Coordinates of C-alpha atoms and ligand atoms in Angstrom, one line a residue:
X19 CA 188.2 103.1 39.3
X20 CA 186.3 100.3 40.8
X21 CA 184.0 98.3 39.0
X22 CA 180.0 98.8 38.9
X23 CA 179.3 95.7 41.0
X24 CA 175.8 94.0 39.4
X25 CA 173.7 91.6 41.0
X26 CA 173.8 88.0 40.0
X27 CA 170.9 87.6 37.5
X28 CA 168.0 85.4 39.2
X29 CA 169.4 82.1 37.2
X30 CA 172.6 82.5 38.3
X31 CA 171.0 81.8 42.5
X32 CA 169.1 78.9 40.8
X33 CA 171.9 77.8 38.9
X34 CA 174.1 77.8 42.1
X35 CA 171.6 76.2 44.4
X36 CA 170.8 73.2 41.8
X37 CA 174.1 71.7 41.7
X38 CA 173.3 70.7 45.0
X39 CA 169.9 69.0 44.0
X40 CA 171.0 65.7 43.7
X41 CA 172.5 66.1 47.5
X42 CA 169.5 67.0 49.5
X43 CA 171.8 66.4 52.6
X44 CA 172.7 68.6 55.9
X45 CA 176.2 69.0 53.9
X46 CA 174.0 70.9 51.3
X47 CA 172.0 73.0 53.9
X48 CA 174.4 74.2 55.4
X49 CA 177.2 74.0 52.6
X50 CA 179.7 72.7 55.1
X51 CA 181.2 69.1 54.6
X52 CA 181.2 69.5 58.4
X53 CA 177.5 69.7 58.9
X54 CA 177.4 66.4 61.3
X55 CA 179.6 68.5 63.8
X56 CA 176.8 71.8 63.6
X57 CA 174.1 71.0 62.2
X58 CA 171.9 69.8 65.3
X59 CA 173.2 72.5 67.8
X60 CA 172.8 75.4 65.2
X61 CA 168.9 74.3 64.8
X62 CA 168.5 74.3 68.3
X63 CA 169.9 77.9 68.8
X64 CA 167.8 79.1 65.8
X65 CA 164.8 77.5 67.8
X66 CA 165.9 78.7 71.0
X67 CA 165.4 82.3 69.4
X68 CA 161.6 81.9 68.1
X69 CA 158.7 83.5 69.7
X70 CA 156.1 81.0 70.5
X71 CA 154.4 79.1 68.0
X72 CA 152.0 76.8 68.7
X73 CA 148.8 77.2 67.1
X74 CA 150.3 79.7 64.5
X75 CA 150.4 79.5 61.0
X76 CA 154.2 79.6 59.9
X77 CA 156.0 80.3 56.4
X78 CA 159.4 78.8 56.4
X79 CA 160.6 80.1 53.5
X80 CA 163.8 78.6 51.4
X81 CA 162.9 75.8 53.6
X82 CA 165.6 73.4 52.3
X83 CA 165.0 69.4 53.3
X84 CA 163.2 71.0 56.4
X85 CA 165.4 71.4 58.7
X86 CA 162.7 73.5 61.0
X87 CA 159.8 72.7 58.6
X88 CA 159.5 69.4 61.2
X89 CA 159.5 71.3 64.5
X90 CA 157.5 73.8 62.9
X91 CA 154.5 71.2 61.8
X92 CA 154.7 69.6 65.4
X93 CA 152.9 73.1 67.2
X94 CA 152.0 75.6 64.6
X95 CA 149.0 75.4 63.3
X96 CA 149.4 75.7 59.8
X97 CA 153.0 75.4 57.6
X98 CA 153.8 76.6 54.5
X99 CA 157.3 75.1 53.2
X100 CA 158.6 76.6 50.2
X101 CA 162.1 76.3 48.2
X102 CA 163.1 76.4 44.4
X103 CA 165.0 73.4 44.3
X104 CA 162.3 70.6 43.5
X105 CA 164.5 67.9 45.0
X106 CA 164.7 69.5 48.5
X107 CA 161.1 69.8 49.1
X108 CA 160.8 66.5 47.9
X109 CA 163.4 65.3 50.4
X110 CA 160.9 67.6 53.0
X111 CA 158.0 65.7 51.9
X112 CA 159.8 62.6 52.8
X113 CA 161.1 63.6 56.1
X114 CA 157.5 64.9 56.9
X115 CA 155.3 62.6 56.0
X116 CA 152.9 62.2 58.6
X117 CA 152.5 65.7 59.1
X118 CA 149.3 67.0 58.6
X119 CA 149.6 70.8 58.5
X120 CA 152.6 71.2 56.0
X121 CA 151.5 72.9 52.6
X122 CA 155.0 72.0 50.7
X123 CA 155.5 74.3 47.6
X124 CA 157.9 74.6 44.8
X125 CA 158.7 78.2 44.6
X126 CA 161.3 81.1 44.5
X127 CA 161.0 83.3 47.2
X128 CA 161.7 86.2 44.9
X129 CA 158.1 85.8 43.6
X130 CA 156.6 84.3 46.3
X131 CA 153.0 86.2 47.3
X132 CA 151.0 85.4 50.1
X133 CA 147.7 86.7 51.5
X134 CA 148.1 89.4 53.6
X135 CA 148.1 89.1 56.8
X136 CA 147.8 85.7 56.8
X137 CA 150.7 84.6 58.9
X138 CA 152.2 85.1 62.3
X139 CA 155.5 84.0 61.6
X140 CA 157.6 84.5 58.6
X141 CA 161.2 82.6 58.8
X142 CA 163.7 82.4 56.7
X143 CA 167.3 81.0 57.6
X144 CA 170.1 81.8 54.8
X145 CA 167.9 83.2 52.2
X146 CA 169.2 86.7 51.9
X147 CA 172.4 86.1 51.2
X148 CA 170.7 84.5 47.5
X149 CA 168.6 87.7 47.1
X150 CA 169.8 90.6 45.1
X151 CA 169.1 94.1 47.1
X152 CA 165.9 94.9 45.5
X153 CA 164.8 91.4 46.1
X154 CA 165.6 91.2 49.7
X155 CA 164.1 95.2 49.5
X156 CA 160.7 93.5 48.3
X157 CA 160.5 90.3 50.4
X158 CA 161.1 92.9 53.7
X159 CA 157.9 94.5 52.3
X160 CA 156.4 91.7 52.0
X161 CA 157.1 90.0 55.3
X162 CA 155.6 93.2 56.7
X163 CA 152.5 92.8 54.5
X164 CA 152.0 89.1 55.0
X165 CA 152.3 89.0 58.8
X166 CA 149.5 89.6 61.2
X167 CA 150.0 92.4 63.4
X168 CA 151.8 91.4 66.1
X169 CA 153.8 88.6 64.6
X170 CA 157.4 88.0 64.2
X171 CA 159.9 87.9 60.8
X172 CA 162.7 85.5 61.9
X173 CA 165.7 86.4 59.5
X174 CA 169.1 85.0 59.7
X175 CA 171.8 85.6 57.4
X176 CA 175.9 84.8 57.0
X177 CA 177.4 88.1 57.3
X178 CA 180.8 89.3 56.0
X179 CA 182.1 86.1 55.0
X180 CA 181.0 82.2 54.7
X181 CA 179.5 80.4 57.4
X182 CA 182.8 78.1 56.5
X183 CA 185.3 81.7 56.8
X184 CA 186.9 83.0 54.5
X185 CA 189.7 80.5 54.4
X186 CA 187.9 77.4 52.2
X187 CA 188.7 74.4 54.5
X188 CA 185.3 72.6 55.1
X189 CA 183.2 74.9 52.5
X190 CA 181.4 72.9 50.2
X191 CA 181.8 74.8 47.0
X192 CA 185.3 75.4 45.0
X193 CA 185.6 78.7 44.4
X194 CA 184.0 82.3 44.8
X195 CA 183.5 82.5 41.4
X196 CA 180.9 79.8 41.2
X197 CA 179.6 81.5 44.2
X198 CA 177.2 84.5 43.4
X199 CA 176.1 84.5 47.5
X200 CA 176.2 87.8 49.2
X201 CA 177.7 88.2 52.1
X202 CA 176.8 91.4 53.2
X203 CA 177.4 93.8 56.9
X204 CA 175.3 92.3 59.3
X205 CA 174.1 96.3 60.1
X206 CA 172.6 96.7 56.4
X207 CA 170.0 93.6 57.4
X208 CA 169.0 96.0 61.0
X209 CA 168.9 98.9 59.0
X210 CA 166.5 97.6 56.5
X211 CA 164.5 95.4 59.2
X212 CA 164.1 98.7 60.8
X213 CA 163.6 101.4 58.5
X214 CA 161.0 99.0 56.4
X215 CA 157.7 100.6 56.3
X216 CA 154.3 99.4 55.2
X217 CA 150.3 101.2 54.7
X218 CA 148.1 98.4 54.2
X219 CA 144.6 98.8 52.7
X220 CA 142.9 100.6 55.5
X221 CA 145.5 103.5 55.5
X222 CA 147.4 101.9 58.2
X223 CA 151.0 102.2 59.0
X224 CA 153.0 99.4 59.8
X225 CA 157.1 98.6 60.6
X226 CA 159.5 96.2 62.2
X227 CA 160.0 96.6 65.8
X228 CA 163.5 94.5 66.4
X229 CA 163.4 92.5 69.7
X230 CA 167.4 92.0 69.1
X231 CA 170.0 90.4 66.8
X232 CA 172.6 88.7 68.3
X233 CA 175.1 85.9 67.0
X234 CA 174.6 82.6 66.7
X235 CA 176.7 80.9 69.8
X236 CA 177.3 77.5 68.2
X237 CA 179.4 79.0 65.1
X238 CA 181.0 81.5 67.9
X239 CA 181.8 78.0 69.6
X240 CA 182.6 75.7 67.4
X241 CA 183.8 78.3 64.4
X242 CA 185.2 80.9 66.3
X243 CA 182.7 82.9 63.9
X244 CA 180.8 85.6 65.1
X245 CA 179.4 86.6 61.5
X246 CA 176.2 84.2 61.7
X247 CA 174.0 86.4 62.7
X248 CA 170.1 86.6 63.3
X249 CA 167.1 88.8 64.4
X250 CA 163.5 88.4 65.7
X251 CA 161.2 91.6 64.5
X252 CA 157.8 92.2 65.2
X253 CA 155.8 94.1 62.8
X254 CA 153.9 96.7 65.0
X255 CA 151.3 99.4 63.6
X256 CA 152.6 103.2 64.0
X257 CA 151.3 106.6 62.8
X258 CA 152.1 107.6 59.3
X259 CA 155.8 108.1 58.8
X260 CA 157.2 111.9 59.2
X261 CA 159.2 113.6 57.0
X262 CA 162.7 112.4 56.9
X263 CA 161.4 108.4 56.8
X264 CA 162.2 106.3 54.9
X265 CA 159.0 105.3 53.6
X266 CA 159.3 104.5 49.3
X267 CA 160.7 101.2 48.4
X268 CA 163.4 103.5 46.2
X269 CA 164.6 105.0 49.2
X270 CA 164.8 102.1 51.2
X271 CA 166.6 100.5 48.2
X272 CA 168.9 103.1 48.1
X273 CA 170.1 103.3 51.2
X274 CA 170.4 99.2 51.6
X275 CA 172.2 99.3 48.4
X276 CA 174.6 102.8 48.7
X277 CA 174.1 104.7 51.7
X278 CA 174.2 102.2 54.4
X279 CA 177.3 100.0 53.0
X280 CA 179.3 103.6 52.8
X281 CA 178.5 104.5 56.2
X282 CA 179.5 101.4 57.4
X283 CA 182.7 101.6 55.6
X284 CA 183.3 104.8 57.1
X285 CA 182.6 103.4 59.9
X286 CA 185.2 101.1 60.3
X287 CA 187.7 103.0 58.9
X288 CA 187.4 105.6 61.9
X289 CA 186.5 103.0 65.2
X290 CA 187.8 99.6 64.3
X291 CA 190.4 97.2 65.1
X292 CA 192.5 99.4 67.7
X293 CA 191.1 102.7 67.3
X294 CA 188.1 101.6 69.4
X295 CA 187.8 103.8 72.3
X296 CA 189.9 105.2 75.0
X297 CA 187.8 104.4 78.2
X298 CA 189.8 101.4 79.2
X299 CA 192.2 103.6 80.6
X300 CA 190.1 104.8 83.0
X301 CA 188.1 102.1 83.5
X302 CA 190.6 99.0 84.1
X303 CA 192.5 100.5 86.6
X304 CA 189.1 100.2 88.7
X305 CA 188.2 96.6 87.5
X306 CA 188.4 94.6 91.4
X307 CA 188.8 90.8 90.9
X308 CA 184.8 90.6 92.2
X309 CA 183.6 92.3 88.7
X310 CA 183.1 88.2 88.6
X311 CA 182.5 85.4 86.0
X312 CA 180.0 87.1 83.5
X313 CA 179.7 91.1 83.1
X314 CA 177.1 93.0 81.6
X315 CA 178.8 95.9 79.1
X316 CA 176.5 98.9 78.0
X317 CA 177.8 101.4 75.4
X318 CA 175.2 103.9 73.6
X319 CA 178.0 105.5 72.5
X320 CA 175.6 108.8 72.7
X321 CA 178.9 111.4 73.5
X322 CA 180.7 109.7 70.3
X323 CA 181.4 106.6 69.0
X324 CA 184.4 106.2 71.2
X325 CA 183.0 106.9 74.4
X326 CA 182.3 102.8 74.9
X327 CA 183.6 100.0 76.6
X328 CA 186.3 98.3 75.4
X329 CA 185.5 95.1 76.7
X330 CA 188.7 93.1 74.7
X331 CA 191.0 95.7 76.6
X332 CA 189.2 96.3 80.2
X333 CA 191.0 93.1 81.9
X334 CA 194.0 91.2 81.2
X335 CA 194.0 88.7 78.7
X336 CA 194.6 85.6 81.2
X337 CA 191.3 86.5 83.5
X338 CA 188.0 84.3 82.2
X339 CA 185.4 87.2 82.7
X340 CA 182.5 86.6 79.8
X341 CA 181.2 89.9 78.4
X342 CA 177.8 90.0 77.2
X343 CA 177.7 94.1 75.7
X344 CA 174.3 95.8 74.5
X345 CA 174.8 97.7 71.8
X346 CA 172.5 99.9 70.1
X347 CA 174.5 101.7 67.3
X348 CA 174.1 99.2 64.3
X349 CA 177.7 100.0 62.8
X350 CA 179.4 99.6 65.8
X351 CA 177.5 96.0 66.3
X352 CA 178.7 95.3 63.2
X353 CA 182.4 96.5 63.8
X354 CA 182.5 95.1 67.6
X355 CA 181.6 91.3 65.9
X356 CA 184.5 91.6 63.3
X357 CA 186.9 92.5 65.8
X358 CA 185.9 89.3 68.2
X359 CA 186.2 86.8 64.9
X360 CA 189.4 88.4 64.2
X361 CA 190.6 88.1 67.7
X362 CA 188.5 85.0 68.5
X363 CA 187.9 86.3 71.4
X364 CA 185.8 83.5 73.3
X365 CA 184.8 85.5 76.0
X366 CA 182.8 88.2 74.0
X367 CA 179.2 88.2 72.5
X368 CA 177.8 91.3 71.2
X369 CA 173.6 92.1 70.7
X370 CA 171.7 95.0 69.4
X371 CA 169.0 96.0 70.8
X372 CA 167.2 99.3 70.2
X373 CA 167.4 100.4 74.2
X374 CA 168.3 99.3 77.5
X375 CA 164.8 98.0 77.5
X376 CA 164.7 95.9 75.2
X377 CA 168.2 94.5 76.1
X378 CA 167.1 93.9 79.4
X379 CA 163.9 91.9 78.5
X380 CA 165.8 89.8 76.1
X381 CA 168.3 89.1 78.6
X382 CA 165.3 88.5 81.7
X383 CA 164.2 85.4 79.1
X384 CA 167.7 84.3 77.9
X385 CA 170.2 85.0 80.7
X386 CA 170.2 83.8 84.0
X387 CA 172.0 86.5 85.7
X388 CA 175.1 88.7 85.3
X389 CA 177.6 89.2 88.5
X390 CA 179.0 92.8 87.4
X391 CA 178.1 95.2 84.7
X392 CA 180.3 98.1 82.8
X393 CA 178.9 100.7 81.4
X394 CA 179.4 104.3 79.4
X395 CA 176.3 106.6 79.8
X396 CA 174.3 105.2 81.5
X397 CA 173.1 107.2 83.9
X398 CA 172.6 110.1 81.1
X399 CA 170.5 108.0 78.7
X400 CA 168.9 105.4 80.5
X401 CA 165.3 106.3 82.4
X402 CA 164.5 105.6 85.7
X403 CA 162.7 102.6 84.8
X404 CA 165.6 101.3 82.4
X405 CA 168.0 101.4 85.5
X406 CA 165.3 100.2 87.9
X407 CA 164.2 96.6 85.1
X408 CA 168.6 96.1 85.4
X409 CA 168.3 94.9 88.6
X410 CA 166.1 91.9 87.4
X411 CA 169.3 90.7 85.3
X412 CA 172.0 91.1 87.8
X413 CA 172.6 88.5 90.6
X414 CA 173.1 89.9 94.4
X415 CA 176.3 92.2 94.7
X416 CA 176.7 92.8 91.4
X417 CA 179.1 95.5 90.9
X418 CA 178.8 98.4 88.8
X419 CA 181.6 100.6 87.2
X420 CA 179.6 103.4 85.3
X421 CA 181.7 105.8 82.9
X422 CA 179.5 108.9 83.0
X423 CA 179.5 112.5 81.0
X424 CA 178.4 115.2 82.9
X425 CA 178.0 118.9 81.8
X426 CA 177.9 120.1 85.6
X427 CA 181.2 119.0 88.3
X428 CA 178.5 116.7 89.8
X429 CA 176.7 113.3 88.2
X430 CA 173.5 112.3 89.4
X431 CA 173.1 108.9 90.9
X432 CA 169.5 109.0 92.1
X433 CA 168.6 106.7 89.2
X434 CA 171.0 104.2 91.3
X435 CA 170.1 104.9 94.6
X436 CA 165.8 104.7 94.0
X437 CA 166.8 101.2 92.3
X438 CA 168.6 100.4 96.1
X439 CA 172.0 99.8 94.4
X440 CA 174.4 101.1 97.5
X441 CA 177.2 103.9 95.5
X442 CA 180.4 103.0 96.5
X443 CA 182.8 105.5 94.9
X444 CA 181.9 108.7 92.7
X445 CA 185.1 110.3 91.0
X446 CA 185.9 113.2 88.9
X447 CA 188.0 111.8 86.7
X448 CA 188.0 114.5 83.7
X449 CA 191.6 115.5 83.7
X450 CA 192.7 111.7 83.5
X451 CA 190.1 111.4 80.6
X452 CA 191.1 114.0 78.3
X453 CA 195.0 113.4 78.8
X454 CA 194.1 109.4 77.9
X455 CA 192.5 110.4 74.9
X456 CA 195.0 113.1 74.0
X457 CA 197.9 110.2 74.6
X458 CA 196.1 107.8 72.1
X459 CA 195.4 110.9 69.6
X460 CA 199.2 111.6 69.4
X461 CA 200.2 107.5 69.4
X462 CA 197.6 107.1 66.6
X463 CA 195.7 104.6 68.3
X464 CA 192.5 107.1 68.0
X465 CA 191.2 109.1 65.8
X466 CA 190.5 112.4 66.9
X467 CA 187.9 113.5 64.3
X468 CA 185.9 111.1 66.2
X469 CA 186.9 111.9 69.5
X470 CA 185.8 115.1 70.0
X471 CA 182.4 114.9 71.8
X472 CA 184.5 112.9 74.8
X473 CA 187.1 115.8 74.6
X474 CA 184.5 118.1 75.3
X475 CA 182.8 116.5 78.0
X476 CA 183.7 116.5 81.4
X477 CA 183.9 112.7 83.0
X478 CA 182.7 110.9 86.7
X479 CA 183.7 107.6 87.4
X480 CA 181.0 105.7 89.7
X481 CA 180.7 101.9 91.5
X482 CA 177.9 100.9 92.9
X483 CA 176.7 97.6 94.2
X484 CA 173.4 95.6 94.1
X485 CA 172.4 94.4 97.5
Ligands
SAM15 C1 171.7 77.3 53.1 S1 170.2 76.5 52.6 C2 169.2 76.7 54.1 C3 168.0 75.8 54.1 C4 167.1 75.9 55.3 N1 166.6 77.2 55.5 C5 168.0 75.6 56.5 O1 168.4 76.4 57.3 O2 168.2 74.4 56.7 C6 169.4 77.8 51.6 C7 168.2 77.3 51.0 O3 167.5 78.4 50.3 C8 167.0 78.0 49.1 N2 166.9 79.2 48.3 C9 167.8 80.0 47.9 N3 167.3 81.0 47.1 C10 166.0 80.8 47.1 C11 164.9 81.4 46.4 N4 165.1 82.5 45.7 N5 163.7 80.9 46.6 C12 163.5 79.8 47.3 N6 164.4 79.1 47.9 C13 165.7 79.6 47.8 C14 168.0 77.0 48.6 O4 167.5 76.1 47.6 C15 168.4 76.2 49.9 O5 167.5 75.2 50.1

């Protein structure tokens, strides 16, 4: 039987974090004896990512030697710079001396209270990972409570494994056992970002709204790591939660600390590695050469969690298409992430977004244009508007290779055609489905149990163009 797994106690954190006091160094930050190589391109992603702050009031929490603490005091209003290792806030001091707006303060963030509502943006950067789950459970809570309405919690956290890997090479501490850090699936940090829920004094209701998480490019880069991995959410007022919420901090505890990890687990065990999907053999065969340099993929995986794009297996190895793919299931983020670090993969990045929408917004502000884009169920999920805002992210003739489910012989492209793309093929293409998928059933390269919604759908291949 496995063991019980307990969380650190609270000392055993500070215990870990003060043998680095007397090195209040970027090696310590970002426990990596290869900090000089990283250091200043992963700030500059993490700031890349941030809502706008000038004239806000900030809490950069587990601040470290202020590392964003400085860019923070140069356009927020206000700063509030907190870490429990004396020595580093001292080194922030330092650093930040003739800034005006920093309140520096000695403190764990397990404790920590703020006034509510009080701030507009709450950041942390590898504090999770050095919170048990209730604690990280209580500081969600908190974030909610402390924020203004309509301002942003900026978490990121090393997922899965060390920022370093799992094999030790530049990490800067020995051995796991003198590590009590937890590196947990990236979906249990989206799952608890979005299933937080808050009632503040006046009866009013209160979540997350997460813009997006995505992984950090420079580890993806320089690490060929795909597990650092943050998320912007905005807390947003809503009406009281139904039945079937998750609204007690036991429940939300419960699931963060049992439920979630087992489904995740299961997960895996079902749509991972090579038992991914079966689309690519209907799919590749329609790839052209002019799908071009960077493709859009889009996977709701609505039908069943194998009805998505395989983008690691939709063109041959030796062409240099770059996939950005939205997707909105958090397991399958998680699982499509492991599977590029495995591979390392350069030419995939993964987000989650919660719909097209959203994906599409981030990518308007982030992305300057995508010459093709792949997707499964589209057309049956997305709204007119969600195909129509697309558009704005796709250069001129961009191609589109939609897999589509349809319950009638015929799919309906209107969506495309009132957004002006120009439909170039629609195919029946059910037979050729089904056999594919029966093929990889009996080769054991998919798993049926979780095939079954594409068995029973009938499929339509479409390409379109944008003018
Ligand atoms: C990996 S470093 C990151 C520092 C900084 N956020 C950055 O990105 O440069 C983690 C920091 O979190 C601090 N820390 C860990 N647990 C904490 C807690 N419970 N309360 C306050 N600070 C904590 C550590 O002292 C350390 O400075």
């Amino acid at each position: 039987m496995a063991a019980v797994q307990t969380a650190p106690k609270r000392t055993e954190y500070l215990n870990f974090w003060n043998k680095y006091s007397d090195k209040p160094t970027h090696e310590s930050m970002l426990l990596n004896n290869n900090a000089h190589e990283l250091e200043e391109s992963d700030r500059a992603d993490v700031v890349a990512a941030l809502p706008d702050y000038t004239g806000k009031d900030v809490a950069d929490i587990g601040s470290g030697i202020g590392r964003f603490t400085t860019l923070f005091s140069q356009k927020a209003r206000k700063v509030i710079s907190t870490d429990f290792i004396e020595s580093f806030v001292n080194k922030n001091k330092e650093r930040n001396a003739s800034a005006k707006n920093i309140e520096f303060v000695v403190s764990d963030a397990a404790g920590l209270e703020l006034e509510d509502a009080s701030m507009d943006l709450v950041f942390t950067n590898w504090l999770f990972m050095y919170l048990s789950d209730s604690e990280c459970v209580d500081f969600t809570l908190k974030a909610l409570r402390w924020l203004r309405p309509g301002g942003y919690f900026k978490l990121r956290e090393s997922c899965s494994e060390p920022s370093t890997g799992r094999r030790k090479g530049n990490a800067v501490h020995a051995t796991d056992a003198a590590n009590p850090t937890h590196y947990r699936y990236k979906s249990l940090y989206l799952l608890l970002l979005t299933n937080a829920r808050f009632q503040d004094a006046d009866g009013k209701w209160f979540k997350f709204e997460v813009e997006w998480g995505t992984s950090i490019p420079t580890y993806i880069t320089l690490a060929n790591n795909w597990r650092q991995v943050h998320w912007l959410a905005k807390k947003v007022e809503i009406p009281a939660p139904v039945n079937g919420e998750i609204s007690t901090q036991e429940a939300l505890l419960n699931a963060f600390s049992t439920s979630w990890p087992a489904e995740q687990v299961a997960f895996d065990a079902l749509v991972s590695g090579d038992h991914v999907s079966w689309t690519h053999k209907i799919m590749a065969p329609q790839v052209s050469a002019s799908l071009g340099a960077t493709v859009l993929a889009y996977s709701p995986r609505v039908v069943d969690a194998t009805a998505a794009v395989d983008t690691f297996a939709l063109v041959d190895e030796s062409t240099t298409t770059n996939f950005w793919t939205i997707e909105l299931n958090p397991l399958a983020f998680r699982a499509s992430n492991t599977k590029a670090t495995e591979k390392r993969d350069q030419h995939q990045r993964f987000a989650w977004h919660a719909n097209l929408q959203s994906a599409v917004t981030y990518l308007s502000v982030h992305n300057t244009g995508f010459d093709g884009f792949v997707g499964t169920e589209l057309l049956s999920t997305a709204t007119i508007d969600e195909v129509l805002s697309l558009k704005t992210v796709l250069n001129s003739k961009a191609q589109l290779l939609l897999l589509e489910p349809t319950s009638e012989t015929t799919v309906n492209t209107d969506a495309l055609k009132s957004a002006g793309f120009t439909i170039d093929l629609v195919e029946d293409v059910t037979t050729a489905a089904h056999d594919a998928i029966n093929d990889q059933i009996s080769q054991g390269t998919l798993k049926a149990k979780v095939a079954k919604g594409s068995l029973s759908a009938s499929w339509t291949v479409i390409k379109a163009t944008k003018p």
